[in-house]
PDB file of C-alpha atoms in Angstrom:
ATOM      1  CA  MET Y 222     104.740  -5.080  40.778  1.00 93.00           C
ATOM      2  CA  LYS Y 223     106.998  -5.172  43.812  1.00 96.00           C
ATOM      3  CA  LEU Y 224     106.238  -6.958  47.094  1.00 98.00           C
ATOM      4  CA  VAL Y 225     108.593  -6.104  49.949  1.00 98.00           C
ATOM      5  CA  VAL Y 226     108.736  -8.288  53.050  1.00 98.00           C
ATOM      6  CA  VAL Y 227     110.235  -6.933  56.280  1.00 98.00           C
ATOM      7  CA  SER Y 228     111.180  -9.605  58.823  1.00 97.00           C
ATOM      8  CA  ALA Y 229     112.450  -8.645  62.279  1.00 96.00           C
ATOM      9  CA  GLY Y 230     113.372 -12.140  63.448  1.00 94.00           C
ATOM     10  CA  LEU Y 231     116.623 -12.313  65.410  1.00 92.00           C
ATOM     11  CA  SER Y 232     117.626 -15.940  64.880  1.00 88.00           C
ATOM     12  CA  SER Y 233     118.289 -18.028  61.788  1.00 83.00           C
ATOM     13  CA  PRO Y 234     116.060 -19.805  61.114  1.00 87.00           C
ATOM     14  CA  SER Y 235     113.274 -17.986  62.938  1.00 92.00           C
ATOM     15  CA  SER Y 236     109.519 -18.409  63.276  1.00 95.00           C
ATOM     16  CA  THR Y 237     109.173 -14.751  62.285  1.00 96.00           C
ATOM     17  CA  ARG Y 238     110.873 -15.376  58.939  1.00 96.00           C
ATOM     18  CA  LEU Y 239     108.838 -18.564  58.495  1.00 96.00           C
ATOM     19  CA  LEU Y 240     105.585 -16.633  58.956  1.00 97.00           C
ATOM     20  CA  ALA Y 241     106.830 -13.919  56.595  1.00 97.00           C
ATOM     21  CA  ASP Y 242     107.653 -16.531  53.942  1.00 97.00           C
ATOM     22  CA  ARG Y 243     104.249 -18.191  54.243  1.00 97.00           C
ATOM     23  CA  LEU Y 244     102.436 -14.863  54.003  1.00 98.00           C
ATOM     24  CA  THR Y 245     104.514 -14.059  50.920  1.00 98.00           C
ATOM     25  CA  ALA Y 246     103.642 -17.377  49.276  1.00 97.00           C
ATOM     26  CA  ALA Y 247      99.935 -16.888  50.038  1.00 97.00           C
ATOM     27  CA  THR Y 248     100.048 -13.448  48.433  1.00 97.00           C
ATOM     28  CA  LEU Y 249     101.953 -14.592  45.347  1.00 97.00           C
ATOM     29  CA  ASP Y 250      99.340 -17.313  44.788  1.00 95.00           C
ATOM     30  CA  HIS Y 251      96.971 -14.515  43.734  1.00 95.00           C
ATOM     31  CA  VAL Y 252      99.129 -11.755  42.256  1.00 94.00           C
ATOM     32  CA  ASP Y 253     102.133 -11.598  39.948  1.00 94.00           C
ATOM     33  CA  ALA Y 254     104.762  -9.644  41.869  1.00 95.00           C
ATOM     34  CA  GLU Y 255     108.513  -9.658  42.480  1.00 96.00           C
ATOM     35  CA  PRO Y 256     109.250 -10.322  46.178  1.00 97.00           C
ATOM     36  CA  GLU Y 257     112.153  -8.787  48.078  1.00 97.00           C
ATOM     37  CA  VAL Y 258     112.926  -9.718  51.685  1.00 97.00           C
ATOM     38  CA  VAL Y 259     114.505  -7.263  54.134  1.00 97.00           C
ATOM     39  CA  GLU Y 260     116.065  -9.071  57.122  1.00 97.00           C
ATOM     40  CA  LEU Y 261     116.393  -6.448  59.839  1.00 97.00           C
ATOM     41  CA  ARG Y 262     118.855  -8.467  61.954  1.00 96.00           C
ATOM     42  CA  GLU Y 263     121.358  -8.046  59.112  1.00 96.00           C
ATOM     43  CA  LEU Y 264     120.859  -4.271  59.243  1.00 97.00           C
ATOM     44  CA  ALA Y 265     120.942  -3.772  63.027  1.00 97.00           C
ATOM     45  CA  ALA Y 266     124.336  -2.039  63.081  1.00 96.00           C
ATOM     46  CA  GLU Y 267     123.410   0.184  60.115  1.00 96.00           C
ATOM     47  CA  ILE Y 268     120.129   1.196  61.786  1.00 97.00           C
ATOM     48  CA  ALA Y 269     121.986   2.229  64.960  1.00 96.00           C
ATOM     49  CA  GLN Y 270     124.580   4.094  62.875  1.00 95.00           C
ATOM     50  CA  HIS Y 271     121.840   6.012  61.061  1.00 96.00           C
ATOM     51  CA  PHE Y 272     120.394   7.201  64.371  1.00 95.00           C
ATOM     52  CA  VAL Y 273     123.806   8.470  65.471  1.00 94.00           C
ATOM     53  CA  THR Y 274     125.029  10.021  62.205  1.00 93.00           C
ATOM     54  CA  GLY Y 275     121.777  10.890  60.461  1.00 91.00           C
ATOM     55  CA  PHE Y 276     122.980   9.184  57.266  1.00 92.00           C
ATOM     56  CA  PRO Y 277     121.987   5.648  56.216  1.00 93.00           C
ATOM     57  CA  PRO Y 278     124.732   3.266  55.039  1.00 94.00           C
ATOM     58  CA  ALA Y 279     124.264   1.865  51.542  1.00 95.00           C
ATOM     59  CA  ARG Y 280     122.507  -1.400  52.508  1.00 96.00           C
ATOM     60  CA  LEU Y 281     120.072   0.361  54.827  1.00 97.00           C
ATOM     61  CA  ALA Y 282     119.381   3.074  52.239  1.00 96.00           C
ATOM     62  CA  ALA Y 283     118.556   0.376  49.690  1.00 97.00           C
ATOM     63  CA  ALA Y 284     116.152  -1.286  52.144  1.00 97.00           C
ATOM     64  CA  LEU Y 285     114.415   2.007  52.933  1.00 96.00           C
ATOM     65  CA  ASP Y 286     114.105   2.779  49.215  1.00 96.00           C
ATOM     66  CA  ALA Y 287     112.678  -0.699  48.544  1.00 97.00           C
ATOM     67  CA  VAL Y 288     109.953  -0.218  51.171  1.00 97.00           C
ATOM     68  CA  ALA Y 289     109.082   3.211  49.790  1.00 96.00           C
ATOM     69  CA  ALA Y 290     108.856   1.884  46.213  1.00 96.00           C
ATOM     70  CA  ALA Y 291     106.869  -1.260  47.053  1.00 97.00           C
ATOM     71  CA  ASP Y 292     103.374  -1.856  45.717  1.00 96.00           C
ATOM     72  CA  GLY Y 293     102.632  -3.947  48.788  1.00 97.00           C
ATOM     73  CA  LEU Y 294     104.330  -4.564  52.127  1.00 98.00           C
ATOM     74  CA  ILE Y 295     104.409  -7.494  54.550  1.00 98.00           C
ATOM     75  CA  ALA Y 296     105.781  -6.576  57.992  1.00 98.00           C
ATOM     76  CA  VAL Y 297     106.393  -9.284  60.597  1.00 98.00           C
ATOM     77  CA  THR Y 298     107.889  -8.911  64.078  1.00 97.00           C
ATOM     78  CA  PRO Y 299     108.501 -11.115  67.089  1.00 96.00           C
ATOM     79  CA  VAL Y 300     106.778 -10.008  70.285  1.00 95.00           C
ATOM     80  CA  PHE Y 301     108.933  -8.334  72.937  1.00 93.00           C
ATOM     81  CA  ALA Y 302     107.399  -7.032  76.191  1.00 90.00           C
ATOM     82  CA  ALA Y 303     103.890  -7.406  74.720  1.00 89.00           C
ATOM     83  CA  SER Y 304     104.712  -5.201  71.710  1.00 94.00           C
ATOM     84  CA  TYR Y 305     106.810  -5.085  68.532  1.00 95.00           C
ATOM     85  CA  SER Y 306     110.562  -5.460  68.866  1.00 96.00           C
ATOM     86  CA  GLY Y 307     112.844  -2.457  69.244  1.00 96.00           C
ATOM     87  CA  LEU Y 308     114.638  -3.358  66.014  1.00 96.00           C
ATOM     88  CA  PHE Y 309     111.335  -3.426  64.118  1.00 97.00           C
ATOM     89  CA  LYS Y 310     110.254  -0.047  65.514  1.00 97.00           C
ATOM     90  CA  SER Y 311     113.695   1.496  64.900  1.00 97.00           C
ATOM     91  CA  PHE Y 312     113.575   0.547  61.217  1.00 97.00           C
ATOM     92  CA  PHE Y 313     110.162   2.073  60.662  1.00 97.00           C
ATOM     93  CA  ASP Y 314     111.208   5.171  62.621  1.00 96.00           C
ATOM     94  CA  LEU Y 315     113.649   5.775  59.755  1.00 96.00           C
ATOM     95  CA  ILE Y 316     111.018   5.493  57.015  1.00 94.00           C
ATOM     96  CA  ASP Y 317     110.066   8.802  55.414  1.00 92.00           C
ATOM     97  CA  LYS Y 318     106.803  10.048  56.916  1.00 89.00           C
ATOM     98  CA  ASP Y 319     105.046   9.915  53.533  1.00 93.00           C
ATOM     99  CA  ALA Y 320     106.589   6.688  52.188  1.00 95.00           C
ATOM    100  CA  LEU Y 321     103.756   4.407  53.311  1.00 96.00           C
ATOM    101  CA  THR Y 322     100.826   6.687  52.548  1.00 96.00           C
ATOM    102  CA  GLY Y 323      98.085   4.583  50.939  1.00 95.00           C
ATOM    103  CA  LYS Y 324     100.354   1.527  50.637  1.00 96.00           C
ATOM    104  CA  PRO Y 325      98.658  -1.828  51.446  1.00 97.00           C
ATOM    105  CA  VAL Y 326     100.370  -3.434  54.441  1.00 98.00           C
ATOM    106  CA  LEU Y 327      99.872  -6.950  55.802  1.00 98.00           C
ATOM    107  CA  LEU Y 328     100.848  -7.265  59.468  1.00 98.00           C
ATOM    108  CA  GLY Y 329     102.192 -10.368  61.181  1.00 97.00           C
ATOM    109  CA  ALA Y 330     103.668 -11.226  64.567  1.00 97.00           C
ATOM    110  CA  THR Y 331     105.045 -14.283  66.340  1.00 96.00           C
ATOM    111  CA  GLY Y 332     105.240 -15.157  70.019  1.00 94.00           C
ATOM    112  CA  GLY Y 333     105.571 -17.999  72.465  1.00 89.00           C
ATOM    113  CA  THR Y 334     102.037 -17.798  73.805  1.00 89.00           C
ATOM    114  CA  ALA Y 335      98.556 -16.950  72.560  1.00 89.00           C
ATOM    115  CA  ARG Y 336      98.247 -14.362  75.339  1.00 89.00           C
ATOM    116  CA  HIS Y 337      99.978 -11.865  73.041  1.00 89.00           C
ATOM    117  CA  SER Y 338      97.636 -12.451  70.096  1.00 90.00           C
ATOM    118  CA  LEU Y 339      96.230  -8.907  70.243  1.00 93.00           C
ATOM    119  CA  VAL Y 340      99.654  -7.327  69.694  1.00 94.00           C
ATOM    120  CA  THR Y 341      98.765  -6.830  66.032  1.00 95.00           C
ATOM    121  CA  GLU Y 342      95.784  -4.685  67.069  1.00 95.00           C
ATOM    122  CA  HIS Y 343      97.063  -2.677  70.049  1.00 95.00           C
ATOM    123  CA  ALA Y 344     100.624  -2.096  68.807  1.00 96.00           C
ATOM    124  CA  LEU Y 345     101.206  -2.803  65.111  1.00 97.00           C
ATOM    125  CA  ARG Y 346      97.974  -1.472  63.636  1.00 96.00           C
ATOM    126  CA  PRO Y 347      98.195   1.951  65.379  1.00 96.00           C
ATOM    127  CA  LEU Y 348     101.822   2.332  64.251  1.00 97.00           C
ATOM    128  CA  PHE Y 349     101.033   1.804  60.576  1.00 97.00           C
ATOM    129  CA  THR Y 350      97.807   3.790  60.779  1.00 96.00           C
ATOM    130  CA  TYR Y 351      99.903   6.698  62.065  1.00 96.00           C
ATOM    131  CA  LEU Y 352     102.127   6.247  58.998  1.00 96.00           C
ATOM    132  CA  ARG Y 353      98.936   6.496  56.865  1.00 96.00           C
ATOM    133  CA  ALA Y 354      99.378   3.024  55.416  1.00 97.00           C
ATOM    134  CA  LEU Y 355      96.406   1.030  54.180  1.00 96.00           C
ATOM    135  CA  VAL Y 356      96.448  -1.653  56.891  1.00 97.00           C
ATOM    136  CA  LEU Y 357      94.641  -4.805  55.788  1.00 96.00           C
ATOM    137  CA  PRO Y 358      91.721  -6.123  57.857  1.00 95.00           C
ATOM    138  CA  THR Y 359      93.354  -9.493  58.570  1.00 96.00           C
ATOM    139  CA  ALA Y 360      96.559  -9.517  60.609  1.00 96.00           C
ATOM    140  CA  VAL Y 361      98.199 -12.835  61.473  1.00 97.00           C
ATOM    141  CA  TYR Y 362      99.614 -13.743  64.878  1.00 96.00           C
ATOM    142  CA  ALA Y 363     101.320 -17.118  65.282  1.00 95.00           C
ATOM    143  CA  ALA Y 364     101.978 -18.531  68.741  1.00 93.00           C
ATOM    144  CA  SER Y 365     104.224 -21.564  69.211  1.00 88.00           C
ATOM    145  CA  GLU Y 366     101.248 -23.916  69.426  1.00 89.00           C
ATOM    146  CA  ASP Y 367      99.698 -22.539  66.207  1.00 88.00           C
ATOM    147  CA  TRP Y 368     102.245 -24.045  63.843  1.00 90.00           C
ATOM    148  CA  GLY Y 369     100.782 -26.985  61.964  1.00 81.00           C
ATOM    149  CA  GLU Y 370      97.211 -26.026  62.872  1.00 79.00           C
ATOM    150  CA  GLN Y 371      94.609 -25.474  60.161  1.00 81.00           C
ATOM    151  CA  GLY Y 372      93.468 -22.250  61.790  1.00 88.00           C
ATOM    152  CA  LEU Y 373      96.820 -20.609  61.092  1.00 93.00           C
ATOM    153  CA  ASP Y 374      96.777 -21.845  57.494  1.00 93.00           C
ATOM    154  CA  ARG Y 375      93.331 -20.322  56.936  1.00 94.00           C
ATOM    155  CA  ARG Y 376      94.356 -16.976  58.395  1.00 95.00           C
ATOM    156  CA  ILE Y 377      97.511 -16.880  56.267  1.00 96.00           C
ATOM    157  CA  THR Y 378      95.524 -17.679  53.137  1.00 95.00           C
ATOM    158  CA  ARG Y 379      92.893 -15.046  53.892  1.00 96.00           C
ATOM    159  CA  ALA Y 380      95.505 -12.372  54.668  1.00 97.00           C
ATOM    160  CA  GLY Y 381      97.530 -13.136  51.535  1.00 97.00           C
ATOM    161  CA  THR Y 382      94.398 -12.995  49.395  1.00 95.00           C
ATOM    162  CA  GLU Y 383      93.506  -9.594  50.852  1.00 96.00           C
ATOM    163  CA  LEU Y 384      96.948  -8.155  50.126  1.00 97.00           C
ATOM    164  CA  ALA Y 385      96.894  -9.503  46.566  1.00 96.00           C
ATOM    165  CA  ARG Y 386      93.483  -7.925  45.994  1.00 95.00           C
ATOM    166  CA  PHE Y 387      94.725  -4.498  47.054  1.00 95.00           C
ATOM    167  CA  MET Y 388      97.955  -4.787  45.073  1.00 93.00           C
ATOM    168  CA  ALA Y 389      96.347  -5.921  41.805  1.00 83.00           C
ATOM    169  CA  PRO Y 390      95.009  -3.195  39.501  1.00 65.00           C
ATOM    170  CA  ALA Y 391      91.247  -3.026  39.886  1.00 54.00           C
ATOM    171  CA  ALA Y 392      89.155  -3.764  36.807  1.00 47.00           C
ATOM    172  CA  PRO Y 393      86.473  -1.176  35.985  1.00 48.00           C
ATOM    173  CA  ALA Y 394      83.361  -2.119  37.884  1.00 48.00           C
ATOM    174  CA  ALA Y 395      80.218  -2.682  35.853  1.00 50.00           C
ATOM    175  CA  ALA Y 396      76.989  -1.235  37.170  1.00 49.00           C
ATOM    176  CA  PRO Y 397      75.144  -4.048  38.979  1.00 46.00           C
ATOM    177  CA  ASP Y 398      71.669  -4.952  37.836  1.00 47.00           C
ATOM    178  CA  VAL Y 399      68.739  -4.803  40.245  1.00 43.00           C
ATOM    179  CA  ASP Y 400      68.856  -8.510  41.111  1.00 45.00           C
ATOM    180  CA  THR Y 401      72.601  -8.390  41.848  1.00 38.00           C
ATOM    181  CA  ALA Y 402      72.266  -5.292  44.005  1.00 39.00           C
ATOM    182  CA  ALA Y 403      69.457  -6.882  45.989  1.00 41.00           C
ATOM    183  CA  ALA Y 404      71.513  -9.996  46.566  1.00 41.00           C
ATOM    184  CA  ILE Y 405      74.419  -7.922  47.858  1.00 39.00           C
ATOM    185  CA  ALA Y 406      72.380  -5.682  50.129  1.00 42.00           C
ATOM    186  CA  PRO Y 407      68.584  -6.141  50.245  1.00 45.00           C
ATOM    187  CA  ARG Y 408      66.748  -2.881  50.872  1.00 43.00           C
ATOM    188  CA  SER Y 409      63.352  -2.021  52.236  1.00 44.00           C
ATOM    189  CA  LEU Y 410      60.811   0.126  50.402  1.00 42.00           C
ATOM    190  CA  THR Y 411      62.327   3.199  52.071  1.00 43.00           C
ATOM    191  CA  GLY Y 412      65.805   2.335  50.755  1.00 43.00           C
ATOM    192  CA  ALA Y 413      67.249   1.152  54.067  1.00 44.00           C
ATOM    193  CA  ILE Y 414      69.347  -2.001  54.098  1.00 41.00           C
ATOM    194  CA  THR Y 415      67.347  -4.893  55.520  1.00 44.00           C
ATOM    195  CA  SER Y 416      67.678  -8.629  56.002  1.00 45.00           C
ATOM    196  CA  THR Y 417      64.200  -9.071  54.522  1.00 47.00           C
ATOM    197  CA  ASP Y 418      63.953  -9.632  50.789  1.00 49.00           C
ATOM    198  CA  PRO Y 419      61.468  -7.072  49.379  1.00 49.00           C
ATOM    199  CA  ALA Y 420      60.450  -9.617  46.726  1.00 53.00           C
ATOM    200  CA  ASN Y 421      58.774 -11.688  49.422  1.00 54.00           C
ATOM    201  CA  GLY Y 422      56.438  -8.833  50.293  1.00 54.00           C
ATOM    202  CA  PHE Y 423      56.032  -7.162  53.682  1.00 54.00           C
ATOM    203  CA  THR Y 424      54.105  -4.324  55.311  1.00 64.00           C
ATOM    204  CA  ILE Y 425      55.822  -1.310  56.815  1.00 67.00           C
ATOM    205  CA  VAL Y 426      54.171  -0.034  59.991  1.00 72.00           C
ATOM    206  CA  PRO Y 427      55.121   3.579  60.793  1.00 78.00           C
ATOM    207  CA  PHE Y 428      56.847   4.057  64.132  1.00 77.00           C
ATOM    208  CA  ALA Y 429      54.209   6.564  65.337  1.00 80.00           C
ATOM    209  CA  GLN Y 430      51.518   3.960  64.730  1.00 79.00           C
ATOM    210  CA  ARG Y 431      53.463   1.340  66.667  1.00 75.00           C
ATOM    211  CA  LEU Y 432      54.012   3.795  69.531  1.00 77.00           C
ATOM    212  CA  ALA Y 433      50.340   4.709  69.631  1.00 80.00           C
ATOM    213  CA  ALA Y 434      49.438   1.032  69.820  1.00 79.00           C
ATOM    214  CA  LEU Y 435      51.737   0.533  72.795  1.00 78.00           C
ATOM    215  CA  GLN Y 436      50.315   3.539  74.621  1.00 76.00           C
ATOM    216  CA  ALA Y 437      46.747   2.238  74.104  1.00 74.00           C
ATOM    217  CA  GLU Y 438      47.565  -1.060  75.862  1.00 66.00           C
TER     218      GLU Y 438
END
């Protein structure tokens, strides 16, 4: 399997690349895949050239092909003006409209303050949903004060585990027995999901009867 990591950090080293590397390591802890990192700052001139000429230079074409062929994608951007960077958006503007369809994507972003922590939800998630990618539930935002905190470590681990789960081939699911099904989602006598365990016994009072009792008071 192939895991492609797109990092839009502008400096070297950068917190964006650091977050990308940690998300990659968390994913590879749970799935056997070959990682490939695409550093967008090294492709900035080629991206601009592609917009002007309509033809991607060789390095950019290879990066676009790698993203399209990936079994899983990690995409991390620094925050600019409360959104993704222009370089990040420009790269994904060049991706074929069908290249990310159904592909699991783990989103990450870095910024100087926690005030931008929702950038993954109001900017990144809509972009990749538009591209019909399978955007994972957990996105990771890292502010400057987050580094070294356990909360960031937990989010990285959870996000990497999610991506690995969607990348790994699913084993055929066995039909759950009655006890297992009840433990997953207990149901009432009518079949509705309930927090009450039917094994403990309970009486269902019809709504009309309850309503009549209220009217009689």
